Amino acid sequence: MMNAVEVSKQFIKPNDITGALLSLYAVAVIVFSPSLFQLFQDWLASPEYGHGILVTGIAVYLVWRRRNLTSHLELKPDALGLVYLIVTLLFYLFSLLGDLKVGKYYAFVCALIAIACTLGGWRLVRALAFPLILLFFSIPLHPFFINHLTSDLQLISSSIGVWFIHLMGIPALQEGNVINMGDFALLVEEACSGLRYLLPLTSIALIVGYYYRGAKITRIGIFLSAIPITVFMNSLRIAVTGFLIKYFGEEVADGFLHDFEGWFVFVVSCCLLGLLLVVLAVFNGRRLSVSDNFVVADAYAPGEKNNAAPSFLYKALLGCILVGGLAVDVVWYMKHEVIPQRNMFDRFPLSIAQRDLYPDVIEDRLLQILKVDDYFIGDYLARGQLPINLYMAYYNSQTEGSLIHSPADCIPAGGWEILESRQIRLDDLGFDGAGNRAIIEKSGQQLLVYFWVNQQGKNFASEAEVYRSLILRSIVHSRTDATLIRVYVPVTDLADSEAQLRDFITALSGQVDNYLPR
């Protein structure tokens, strides 16, 4: 009777490219396991990315189905793939030290591509391209894109939702993400942006479009159709929710019915994608069968060729993954994030520039979205002067789920129109760096707003600069703390309003040292 080692040698033979590929992929999974375990936790915790488990399973199955492709293709091993793998491992190290969670996941997929390139050249990479691309669709988007995409989807869905509400004969007024319907206001929150439908439906549309029998433009159209379908269905859900609240009470917006609506919307979205395929079949004169509309046969049947994996390349890949990958993991485990000491905002001065503080609070619902570690908000008032509102949001650690929300996204969401926006220097106001200056308007009221991010003594205006600095400081100083500062004043006479605001910010710069760590 053969032992387990002999069985494994017959099942996966390193001297065969197929066996070498699968065995090296297994080693890569082990080496990247700390990050992959974190990815699995993200799938379980996030409604937007729960489909990642299914998509990854499909990708693994497709790689397994194509295990005989090396017997069909003329493969040319490429030693340059080793260079790609080394670069990938360096990027993996950079992502770990810089707390770039998405980068860690991308590095794993890129390592799989580098392994395939080394063993079989770009022909093997092209043969495995689709399942590897599917893996990218299982990876959560970076919060930088999530924040912008969510904000855009919220506004679009709110606008179309109001249109549907008007079709129902119900008066409604939209102010950003808030829909006023007379005796109540419907808030379209981030969770209602439609992103949790868009991402899984896009993955499904990608698979359907890839196997569809048709011109490339048609297959691309099937993939892109997930976007309008999602926006349409999410907007309709918002309208139906508003209708139910108006006539049946606010309790219908929570609990089982709310969750059931979500599942129902996704199922109907899939049905609409299926309806599109039916329309295409009728238009092309095809029968409504899988075989007529989809390529279902294995594209790579076994042949007579026997491509052998060069022994030195296999050993070089194995050593590079084990030594390089494990060394990266050791460096990561040795890293400890530094949380600086600071005074909490509850000790912040009650008087600045001869103005007295009237404090405010943020709702718990919004705090769960912002994920701040400490915050300050309130109006500083003085007799005969315009009120000045100060908001500061401090983050001890900007992990991937708690990055700073830019006011540039939040302002339109609140129904404000940005009339003017530009970057300014803050040096003459006592802050080192740049900030943003904007004039916004809603219902005839105008505000002059200054906002910027204070990151360990430096001030930044653009999100790109903030994130570049965040990664660099995480690597060099093991710190990711930062503070968003936003100050605004009502606009009466613009010159007078701006003079008062700038005087206040100058006075503020001398008060923040103990609260904003350098």
Short mmCIF file of C-alpha atoms in Angstrom, two decimals:
data_model
loop_
_atom_site.label_atom_id
_atom_site.label_comp_id
_atom_site.label_asym_id
_atom_site.label_seq_id
_atom_site.Cartn_x
_atom_site.Cartn_y
_atom_site.Cartn_z
CA MET A 1 0.00 0.00 0.00
CA MET A 2 1.35 3.43 -1.00
CA ASN A 3 1.91 5.97 1.74
CA ALA A 4 0.65 9.57 1.60
CA VAL A 5 3.92 10.89 0.18
CA GLU A 6 3.84 8.46 -2.74
CA VAL A 7 0.21 9.30 -3.44
CA SER A 8 0.96 13.05 -3.43
CA LYS A 9 3.89 12.49 -5.78
CA GLN A 10 1.61 10.74 -8.26
CA PHE A 11 -1.08 13.37 -7.88
CA ILE A 12 1.22 16.43 -8.20
CA LYS A 13 4.57 15.95 -9.90
CA PRO A 14 6.93 18.93 -9.57
CA ASN A 15 8.73 17.97 -12.79
CA ASP A 16 5.46 18.53 -14.68
CA ILE A 17 4.45 22.19 -15.08
CA THR A 18 0.88 21.51 -14.00
CA GLY A 19 1.98 19.76 -10.82
CA ALA A 20 4.66 22.38 -10.19
CA LEU A 21 2.15 25.19 -10.67
CA LEU A 22 -0.41 23.74 -8.27
CA SER A 23 2.19 22.88 -5.64
CA LEU A 24 3.73 26.36 -5.75
CA TYR A 25 0.27 27.91 -5.54
CA ALA A 26 -0.33 25.86 -2.40
CA VAL A 27 2.96 27.11 -0.91
CA ALA A 28 2.02 30.70 -1.77
CA VAL A 29 -1.29 30.30 0.07
CA ILE A 30 0.60 29.13 3.17
CA VAL A 31 3.14 31.97 3.02
CA PHE A 32 0.43 34.63 2.51
CA SER A 33 -1.91 32.99 5.05
CA PRO A 34 -1.78 35.85 7.64
CA SER A 35 -3.14 38.28 5.04
CA LEU A 36 -5.51 35.74 3.50
CA PHE A 37 -6.99 35.01 6.91
CA GLN A 38 -7.63 38.73 7.33
CA LEU A 39 -9.24 38.77 3.87
CA PHE A 40 -11.52 35.89 4.90
CA GLN A 41 -12.54 37.85 8.00
CA ASP A 42 -13.36 40.85 5.78
CA TRP A 43 -15.59 38.65 3.65
CA LEU A 44 -17.49 37.43 6.70
CA ALA A 45 -17.83 40.88 8.26
CA SER A 46 -18.71 42.98 5.21
CA PRO A 47 -22.10 42.78 3.44
CA GLU A 48 -20.45 44.37 0.38
CA TYR A 49 -17.84 41.62 0.05
CA GLY A 50 -19.53 38.46 1.29
CA HIS A 51 -19.59 37.31 -2.34
CA GLY A 52 -15.78 37.10 -2.22
CA ILE A 53 -15.97 33.58 -0.77
CA LEU A 54 -18.08 32.36 -3.70
CA VAL A 55 -16.03 34.20 -6.33
CA THR A 56 -12.77 32.79 -4.95
CA GLY A 57 -14.27 29.29 -4.94
CA ILE A 58 -15.23 29.68 -8.60
CA ALA A 59 -11.72 30.93 -9.46
CA VAL A 60 -10.10 27.94 -7.72
CA TYR A 61 -12.46 25.57 -9.53
CA LEU A 62 -11.63 27.15 -12.91
CA VAL A 63 -7.88 26.78 -12.26
CA TRP A 64 -8.49 23.13 -11.38
CA ARG A 65 -10.57 22.62 -14.54
CA ARG A 66 -7.66 23.97 -16.58
CA ARG A 67 -5.05 21.76 -14.94
CA ASN A 68 -4.55 19.92 -18.24
CA LEU A 69 -3.83 23.05 -20.21
CA THR A 70 -0.07 22.45 -20.10
CA SER A 71 -0.65 19.34 -22.20
CA HIS A 72 -2.30 21.48 -24.87
CA LEU A 73 -0.15 24.60 -25.09
CA GLU A 74 3.36 25.24 -26.30
CA LEU A 75 4.78 26.79 -23.14
CA LYS A 76 8.02 28.71 -22.76
CA PRO A 77 9.26 29.14 -19.18
CA ASP A 78 10.44 32.69 -18.50
CA ALA A 79 13.09 33.29 -15.83
CA LEU A 80 12.07 36.97 -15.83
CA GLY A 81 9.03 35.87 -13.81
CA LEU A 82 11.40 35.48 -10.83
CA VAL A 83 12.09 39.20 -11.02
CA TYR A 84 8.34 39.87 -11.04
CA LEU A 85 7.97 37.66 -7.97
CA ILE A 86 10.74 39.50 -6.09
CA VAL A 87 9.12 42.85 -6.94
CA THR A 88 5.78 41.45 -5.75
CA LEU A 89 7.28 40.36 -2.42
CA LEU A 90 8.80 43.83 -1.97
CA PHE A 91 5.37 45.34 -2.65
CA TYR A 92 3.92 42.91 -0.11
CA LEU A 93 6.46 44.15 2.47
CA PHE A 94 5.65 47.77 1.57
CA SER A 95 1.92 47.07 2.01
CA LEU A 96 2.41 45.38 5.37
CA LEU A 97 4.59 48.15 6.78
CA GLY A 98 2.37 50.86 5.30
CA ASP A 99 -0.87 49.28 6.59
CA LEU A 100 -2.10 49.02 2.98
CA LYS A 101 -4.52 46.16 3.40
CA VAL A 102 -5.66 46.06 -0.23
CA GLY A 103 -2.03 46.01 -1.35
CA LYS A 104 -1.41 42.81 0.63
CA TYR A 105 -4.25 41.07 -1.20
CA TYR A 106 -3.17 42.33 -4.60
CA ALA A 107 0.37 41.15 -3.87
CA PHE A 108 -0.91 37.60 -3.39
CA VAL A 109 -2.67 37.55 -6.77
CA CYS A 110 0.37 39.13 -8.44
CA ALA A 111 2.53 36.38 -6.89
CA LEU A 112 0.29 33.76 -8.52
CA ILE A 113 0.72 35.54 -11.86
CA ALA A 114 4.53 35.69 -11.42
CA ILE A 115 4.65 31.95 -10.66
CA ALA A 116 2.67 31.12 -13.81
CA CYS A 117 4.86 33.45 -15.88
CA THR A 118 8.04 31.79 -14.64
CA LEU A 119 6.88 28.23 -15.26
CA GLY A 120 5.04 28.67 -18.56
CA GLY A 121 5.59 32.18 -19.85
CA TRP A 122 2.86 34.58 -20.88
CA ARG A 123 0.94 31.84 -22.71
CA LEU A 124 0.28 30.16 -19.39
CA VAL A 125 -0.62 33.52 -17.82
CA ARG A 126 -3.13 34.19 -20.60
CA ALA A 127 -4.62 30.73 -20.15
CA LEU A 128 -5.15 31.40 -16.43
CA ALA A 129 -6.08 35.07 -16.91
CA PHE A 130 -9.81 34.78 -16.25
CA PRO A 131 -9.71 32.94 -12.90
CA LEU A 132 -6.90 35.27 -11.76
CA ILE A 133 -8.95 38.32 -12.76
CA LEU A 134 -11.87 36.87 -10.79
CA LEU A 135 -9.67 36.89 -7.69
CA PHE A 136 -9.26 40.66 -8.06
CA PHE A 137 -13.06 40.97 -7.96
CA SER A 138 -13.13 39.22 -4.60
CA ILE A 139 -10.76 41.78 -3.03
CA PRO A 140 -12.32 44.76 -1.22
CA LEU A 141 -11.76 48.11 -2.89
CA HIS A 142 -9.52 50.64 -1.21
CA PRO A 143 -11.49 52.97 1.14
CA PHE A 144 -10.31 55.94 -0.95
CA PHE A 145 -12.39 54.60 -3.84
CA ILE A 146 -15.13 53.23 -1.60
CA ASN A 147 -15.76 56.65 -0.05
CA HIS A 148 -16.02 58.39 -3.41
CA LEU A 149 -18.03 55.60 -5.03
CA THR A 150 -20.42 55.43 -2.09
CA SER A 151 -20.98 59.19 -2.11
CA ASP A 152 -21.68 59.22 -5.85
CA LEU A 153 -24.04 56.25 -5.65
CA GLN A 154 -25.90 57.82 -2.71
CA LEU A 155 -26.55 61.01 -4.64
CA ILE A 156 -27.53 59.25 -7.87
CA SER A 157 -29.81 56.76 -6.09
CA SER A 158 -31.39 59.58 -4.05
CA SER A 159 -32.11 61.64 -7.17
CA ILE A 160 -33.66 58.74 -9.10
CA GLY A 161 -35.48 57.62 -5.94
CA VAL A 162 -37.14 61.05 -5.68
CA TRP A 163 -38.20 60.70 -9.32
CA PHE A 164 -39.87 57.36 -8.51
CA ILE A 165 -41.55 58.89 -5.45
CA HIS A 166 -42.98 61.65 -7.66
CA LEU A 167 -44.32 58.96 -10.02
CA MET A 168 -46.20 57.50 -7.01
CA GLY A 169 -47.89 60.86 -6.58
CA ILE A 170 -46.07 61.72 -3.35
CA PRO A 171 -44.45 65.16 -2.97
CA ALA A 172 -40.77 64.98 -2.02
CA LEU A 173 -37.82 67.36 -1.88
CA GLN A 174 -34.22 66.20 -2.11
CA GLU A 175 -31.42 67.86 -0.16
CA GLY A 176 -28.32 65.78 -0.88
CA ASN A 177 -28.90 62.35 0.66
CA VAL A 178 -31.96 63.52 2.60
CA ILE A 179 -35.40 63.16 1.02
CA ASN A 180 -38.03 65.32 2.73
CA MET A 181 -41.53 63.85 2.35
CA GLY A 182 -43.62 66.25 4.37
CA ASP A 183 -44.06 64.83 7.85
CA PHE A 184 -40.78 62.89 7.83
CA ALA A 185 -37.34 62.87 6.21
CA LEU A 186 -35.77 59.78 4.62
CA LEU A 187 -31.97 59.62 5.00
CA VAL A 188 -30.17 57.59 2.34
CA GLU A 189 -27.24 56.28 4.38
CA GLU A 190 -23.97 54.78 3.12
CA ALA A 191 -25.40 51.28 3.57
CA CYS A 192 -28.20 52.24 1.16
CA SER A 193 -25.87 53.44 -1.61
CA GLY A 194 -26.34 50.19 -3.54
CA LEU A 195 -22.68 49.18 -3.30
CA ARG A 196 -23.55 45.87 -1.64
CA TYR A 197 -25.59 45.00 -4.75
CA LEU A 198 -23.21 46.46 -7.32
CA LEU A 199 -20.07 44.53 -6.35
CA PRO A 200 -21.54 40.98 -6.33
CA LEU A 201 -23.70 41.68 -9.40
CA THR A 202 -20.63 42.96 -11.24
CA SER A 203 -18.81 39.71 -10.44
CA ILE A 204 -21.76 37.66 -11.71
CA ALA A 205 -21.98 39.79 -14.87
CA LEU A 206 -18.24 39.28 -15.47
CA ILE A 207 -18.60 35.49 -15.36
CA VAL A 208 -21.72 35.55 -17.55
CA GLY A 209 -20.11 37.92 -20.06
CA TYR A 210 -16.93 35.86 -20.26
CA TYR A 211 -18.71 32.62 -21.20
CA TYR A 212 -21.36 34.25 -23.40
CA ARG A 213 -21.28 33.34 -27.12
CA GLY A 214 -21.11 36.65 -28.92
CA ALA A 215 -19.05 39.60 -30.05
CA LYS A 216 -16.64 41.16 -27.60
CA ILE A 217 -18.66 44.39 -27.49
CA THR A 218 -21.76 42.40 -26.49
CA ARG A 219 -19.90 40.60 -23.72
CA ILE A 220 -18.52 43.89 -22.41
CA GLY A 221 -22.05 45.30 -22.51
CA ILE A 222 -23.31 42.39 -20.38
CA PHE A 223 -20.62 43.13 -17.81
CA LEU A 224 -21.33 46.87 -17.73
CA SER A 225 -25.10 46.29 -17.49
CA ALA A 226 -24.63 45.51 -13.79
CA ILE A 227 -24.18 49.25 -13.11
CA PRO A 228 -27.52 50.61 -14.44
CA ILE A 229 -29.39 47.57 -13.11
CA THR A 230 -28.02 48.16 -9.61
CA VAL A 231 -28.70 51.91 -9.65
CA PHE A 232 -32.24 51.37 -10.99
CA MET A 233 -33.16 48.73 -8.41
CA ASN A 234 -31.57 50.57 -5.49
CA SER A 235 -33.38 53.79 -6.42
CA LEU A 236 -36.65 51.87 -6.64
CA ARG A 237 -35.98 50.36 -3.22
CA ILE A 238 -35.46 53.84 -1.74
CA ALA A 239 -38.75 55.00 -3.26
CA VAL A 240 -40.65 51.94 -1.99
CA THR A 241 -39.15 52.44 1.49
CA GLY A 242 -40.35 56.04 1.49
CA PHE A 243 -43.82 54.93 0.37
CA LEU A 244 -44.05 52.28 3.11
CA ILE A 245 -42.87 54.68 5.82
CA LYS A 246 -45.40 57.32 4.76
CA TYR A 247 -48.39 54.97 4.84
CA PHE A 248 -47.36 52.22 7.29
CA GLY A 249 -44.98 53.87 9.77
CA GLU A 250 -41.23 54.10 10.37
CA GLU A 251 -40.98 50.56 11.78
CA VAL A 252 -41.05 49.16 8.22
CA ALA A 253 -37.63 50.74 7.60
CA ASP A 254 -35.95 48.47 10.16
CA GLY A 255 -35.83 44.83 11.10
CA PHE A 256 -36.82 41.85 9.00
CA LEU A 257 -38.71 43.75 6.30
CA HIS A 258 -35.73 46.03 5.66
CA ASP A 259 -33.37 43.05 5.36
CA PHE A 260 -35.85 41.17 3.19
CA GLU A 261 -36.05 44.16 0.86
CA GLY A 262 -32.28 43.95 0.41
CA TRP A 263 -32.35 40.28 -0.56
CA PHE A 264 -35.38 40.83 -2.79
CA VAL A 265 -33.68 43.71 -4.62
CA PHE A 266 -30.59 41.59 -5.30
CA VAL A 267 -32.64 38.64 -6.56
CA VAL A 268 -34.63 40.93 -8.88
CA SER A 269 -31.36 42.49 -10.08
CA CYS A 270 -30.11 39.01 -11.05
CA CYS A 271 -33.44 38.37 -12.79
CA LEU A 272 -33.04 41.59 -14.78
CA LEU A 273 -29.56 40.43 -15.84
CA GLY A 274 -31.15 37.14 -16.92
CA LEU A 275 -33.87 39.06 -18.80
CA LEU A 276 -31.14 40.90 -20.70
CA LEU A 277 -29.71 37.55 -21.78
CA VAL A 278 -33.16 36.41 -22.94
CA VAL A 279 -33.54 39.59 -25.01
CA LEU A 280 -30.12 39.02 -26.57
CA ALA A 281 -31.00 35.40 -27.39
CA VAL A 282 -34.26 36.43 -29.08
CA PHE A 283 -32.53 39.26 -30.96
CA ASN A 284 -29.89 36.80 -32.25
CA GLY A 285 -32.47 34.15 -33.13
CA ARG A 286 -31.15 31.59 -30.63
CA ARG A 287 -32.97 29.04 -28.55
CA LEU A 288 -33.22 29.73 -24.83
CA SER A 289 -30.70 27.07 -23.88
CA VAL A 290 -27.35 27.20 -22.12
CA SER A 291 -25.49 25.42 -24.93
CA ASP A 292 -26.75 27.90 -27.55
CA ASN A 293 -25.77 31.00 -25.61
CA PHE A 294 -22.73 30.01 -23.55
CA VAL A 295 -19.40 28.27 -24.02
CA VAL A 296 -19.64 25.40 -21.54
CA ALA A 297 -16.96 23.01 -22.79
CA ASP A 298 -13.51 22.96 -21.22
CA ALA A 299 -11.38 25.18 -23.44
CA TYR A 300 -8.23 23.15 -22.73
CA ALA A 301 -8.66 19.43 -23.30
CA PRO A 302 -5.77 17.03 -22.62
CA GLY A 303 -3.35 16.65 -25.49
CA GLU A 304 -0.22 14.66 -26.22
CA LYS A 305 2.41 17.20 -25.23
CA ASN A 306 4.24 16.79 -21.95
CA ASN A 307 5.72 20.09 -20.81
CA ALA A 308 8.33 19.58 -18.14
CA ALA A 309 9.08 22.26 -15.56
CA PRO A 310 12.78 23.19 -15.44
CA SER A 311 14.07 21.95 -12.11
CA PHE A 312 16.15 25.06 -11.38
CA LEU A 313 13.17 27.38 -11.98
CA TYR A 314 10.94 25.29 -9.72
CA LYS A 315 13.54 25.31 -6.93
CA ALA A 316 14.22 29.02 -7.41
CA LEU A 317 10.50 29.82 -7.17
CA LEU A 318 10.06 27.61 -4.13
CA GLY A 319 13.02 29.18 -2.36
CA CYS A 320 11.99 32.72 -3.27
CA ILE A 321 8.44 32.23 -1.96
CA LEU A 322 9.50 30.50 1.23
CA VAL A 323 12.49 32.65 2.14
CA GLY A 324 11.18 35.97 0.86
CA GLY A 325 7.58 35.50 1.95
CA LEU A 326 8.39 34.23 5.42
CA ALA A 327 10.98 36.98 5.91
CA VAL A 328 8.31 39.56 5.07
CA ASP A 329 5.92 37.95 7.57
CA VAL A 330 8.59 38.04 10.29
CA VAL A 331 9.26 41.74 9.68
CA TRP A 332 5.53 42.42 9.85
CA TYR A 333 5.11 40.52 13.12
CA MET A 334 7.95 42.53 14.65
CA LYS A 335 6.30 45.85 13.78
CA HIS A 336 4.30 47.62 16.51
CA GLU A 337 2.19 50.68 15.81
CA VAL A 338 2.92 53.73 17.95
CA ILE A 339 -0.04 55.56 19.51
CA PRO A 340 1.18 59.01 20.66
CA GLN A 341 0.20 60.64 23.92
CA ARG A 342 -2.15 63.62 23.67
CA ASN A 343 -4.81 65.57 25.58
CA MET A 344 -8.39 64.60 24.86
CA PHE A 345 -10.68 67.17 23.24
CA ASP A 346 -12.87 67.35 26.35
CA ARG A 347 -10.11 69.60 27.76
CA PHE A 348 -10.07 71.89 24.73
CA PRO A 349 -10.20 75.65 25.55
CA LEU A 350 -13.66 77.07 26.16
CA SER A 351 -12.57 80.44 24.85
CA ILE A 352 -10.53 81.26 21.73
CA ALA A 353 -9.96 84.72 20.21
CA GLN A 354 -12.31 86.25 22.82
CA ARG A 355 -15.07 83.90 21.70
CA ASP A 356 -16.95 81.53 24.02
CA LEU A 357 -17.71 77.91 23.17
CA TYR A 358 -21.22 76.53 22.75
CA PRO A 359 -20.50 72.78 22.39
CA ASP A 360 -22.39 70.36 20.17
CA VAL A 361 -22.50 66.55 19.83
CA ILE A 362 -22.59 64.10 16.93
CA GLU A 363 -25.26 61.39 16.75
CA ASP A 364 -24.15 57.84 17.53
CA ARG A 365 -25.32 56.74 14.08
CA LEU A 366 -22.90 59.16 12.41
CA LEU A 367 -20.08 58.27 14.80
CA GLN A 368 -20.37 54.64 13.69
CA ILE A 369 -19.82 55.80 10.13
CA LEU A 370 -16.96 58.19 10.93
CA LYS A 371 -15.22 55.76 13.32
CA VAL A 372 -13.36 58.57 15.10
CA ASP A 373 -11.37 57.99 18.29
CA ASP A 374 -11.97 61.52 19.60
CA TYR A 375 -13.79 64.55 18.23
CA PHE A 376 -14.62 68.17 18.97
CA ILE A 377 -17.52 70.18 17.57
CA GLY A 378 -19.05 73.45 18.64
CA ASP A 379 -19.67 77.14 17.86
CA TYR A 380 -17.43 79.91 19.16
CA LEU A 381 -19.55 83.04 19.68
CA ALA A 382 -18.86 86.67 20.56
CA ARG A 383 -21.15 89.66 20.75
CA GLY A 384 -21.25 91.56 17.46
CA GLN A 385 -19.29 88.81 15.67
CA LEU A 386 -20.32 86.04 13.29
CA PRO A 387 -20.53 82.52 14.80
CA ILE A 388 -17.62 80.26 13.86
CA ASN A 389 -18.05 76.50 13.90
CA LEU A 390 -15.05 74.29 14.66
CA TYR A 391 -14.96 70.53 14.03
CA MET A 392 -11.95 68.30 14.66
CA ALA A 393 -11.97 64.51 14.19
CA TYR A 394 -8.95 62.63 15.58
CA TYR A 395 -7.90 59.09 14.60
CA ASN A 396 -5.41 57.18 16.74
CA SER A 397 -4.88 54.68 13.95
CA GLN A 398 -6.09 55.00 10.39
CA THR A 399 -6.73 51.38 9.65
CA GLU A 400 -8.40 50.57 6.35
CA GLY A 401 -11.86 50.86 7.88
CA SER A 402 -11.37 54.19 9.62
CA LEU A 403 -9.79 56.53 7.12
CA ILE A 404 -10.70 60.21 7.29
CA HIS A 405 -13.90 61.20 5.48
CA SER A 406 -13.21 64.28 3.39
CA PRO A 407 -15.68 67.19 3.68
CA ALA A 408 -15.48 67.39 -0.13
CA ASP A 409 -17.65 64.21 -0.12
CA CYS A 410 -19.82 65.08 2.89
CA ILE A 411 -20.75 68.61 1.77
CA PRO A 412 -22.78 67.54 -1.31
CA ALA A 413 -24.29 64.68 0.71
CA GLY A 414 -25.76 67.27 3.08
CA GLY A 415 -27.51 69.05 0.21
CA TRP A 416 -24.94 71.88 -0.04
CA GLU A 417 -23.79 73.16 -3.41
CA ILE A 418 -20.10 74.00 -3.74
CA LEU A 419 -19.97 77.41 -5.44
CA GLU A 420 -16.20 77.83 -5.27
CA SER A 421 -13.30 75.65 -4.13
CA ARG A 422 -9.53 75.98 -4.21
CA GLN A 423 -6.40 75.12 -2.26
CA ILE A 424 -4.70 77.72 -0.05
CA ARG A 425 -1.54 78.00 2.04
CA LEU A 426 -1.96 77.93 5.82
CA ASP A 427 1.53 79.14 6.74
CA ASP A 428 0.41 82.71 7.47
CA LEU A 429 -2.33 81.31 9.75
CA GLY A 430 0.06 79.43 12.03
CA PHE A 431 -0.33 75.99 10.40
CA ASP A 432 2.45 74.46 8.33
CA GLY A 433 1.16 73.29 4.96
CA ALA A 434 -1.92 73.61 2.73
CA GLY A 435 -5.68 73.54 3.16
CA ASN A 436 -8.92 73.91 1.21
CA ARG A 437 -11.14 76.99 0.95
CA ALA A 438 -14.73 76.59 -0.26
CA ILE A 439 -17.91 78.64 -0.48
CA ILE A 440 -21.04 76.48 -0.21
CA GLU A 441 -24.74 77.28 -0.40
CA LYS A 442 -28.06 75.70 0.58
CA SER A 443 -31.51 77.30 0.66
CA GLY A 444 -30.04 80.75 0.14
CA GLN A 445 -27.55 80.45 3.01
CA GLN A 446 -23.83 80.65 2.23
CA LEU A 447 -20.91 79.40 4.32
CA LEU A 448 -17.18 79.99 3.98
CA VAL A 449 -15.37 76.74 4.84
CA TYR A 450 -11.70 76.02 5.49
CA PHE A 451 -10.69 72.38 5.95
CA TRP A 452 -7.51 70.30 5.93
CA VAL A 453 -5.89 67.20 7.45
CA ASN A 454 -3.27 67.61 10.18
CA GLN A 455 -0.99 64.59 10.08
CA GLN A 456 1.68 64.61 12.78
CA GLY A 457 2.44 68.32 12.47
CA LYS A 458 2.05 68.61 8.68
CA ASN A 459 -1.13 69.88 7.04
CA PHE A 460 -2.46 68.60 3.71
CA ALA A 461 -5.23 69.69 1.37
CA SER A 462 -5.61 66.78 -1.07
CA GLU A 463 -6.55 63.22 -0.19
CA ALA A 464 -3.75 61.86 -2.39
CA GLU A 465 -1.12 63.80 -0.41
CA VAL A 466 -2.69 62.68 2.86
CA TYR A 467 -2.53 59.04 1.88
CA ARG A 468 1.03 59.22 0.54
CA SER A 469 2.12 60.81 3.81
CA LEU A 470 0.15 58.22 5.78
CA ILE A 471 1.95 55.30 4.11
CA LEU A 472 5.38 56.93 4.48
CA ARG A 473 4.87 57.76 8.16
CA SER A 474 3.52 54.29 8.85
CA ILE A 475 6.69 52.75 7.39
CA VAL A 476 9.20 55.19 8.92
CA HIS A 477 7.55 56.08 12.25
CA SER A 478 4.96 53.27 12.72
CA ARG A 479 2.29 55.95 13.19
CA THR A 480 -1.00 56.53 11.35
CA ASP A 481 -2.65 59.12 13.60
CA ALA A 482 -4.20 62.22 11.99
CA THR A 483 -6.85 64.89 12.54
CA LEU A 484 -9.39 66.40 10.19
CA ILE A 485 -9.95 70.11 10.92
CA ARG A 486 -12.94 71.99 9.49
CA VAL A 487 -13.85 75.60 10.32
CA TYR A 488 -16.71 77.58 8.79
CA VAL A 489 -18.45 80.93 9.14
CA PRO A 490 -21.68 82.31 7.62
CA VAL A 491 -21.15 84.63 4.66
CA THR A 492 -22.65 88.09 4.99
CA ASP A 493 -19.96 90.35 3.59
CA LEU A 494 -17.36 87.93 2.18
CA ALA A 495 -14.34 90.06 3.10
CA ASP A 496 -15.54 90.54 6.68
CA SER A 497 -16.51 86.86 7.09
CA GLU A 498 -13.13 85.71 5.80
CA ALA A 499 -11.24 88.16 8.03
CA GLN A 500 -13.04 86.85 11.12
CA LEU A 501 -12.45 83.25 10.08
CA ARG A 502 -8.74 83.76 9.46
CA ASP A 503 -8.30 85.58 12.77
CA PHE A 504 -9.93 82.65 14.55
CA ILE A 505 -7.76 80.06 12.77
CA THR A 506 -4.63 82.04 13.67
CA ALA A 507 -5.68 82.00 17.33
CA LEU A 508 -6.58 78.30 17.03
CA SER A 509 -3.06 77.40 15.84
CA GLY A 510 -1.65 78.39 19.23
CA GLN A 511 -4.08 76.13 21.12
CA VAL A 512 -3.83 72.76 19.35
CA ASP A 513 -0.27 71.59 20.10
CA ASN A 514 -1.24 69.37 23.04
CA TYR A 515 -4.22 67.90 21.14
CA LEU A 516 -2.71 67.25 17.68
CA PRO A 517 0.46 65.15 18.14
CA ARG A 518 3.50 66.20 16.12
#
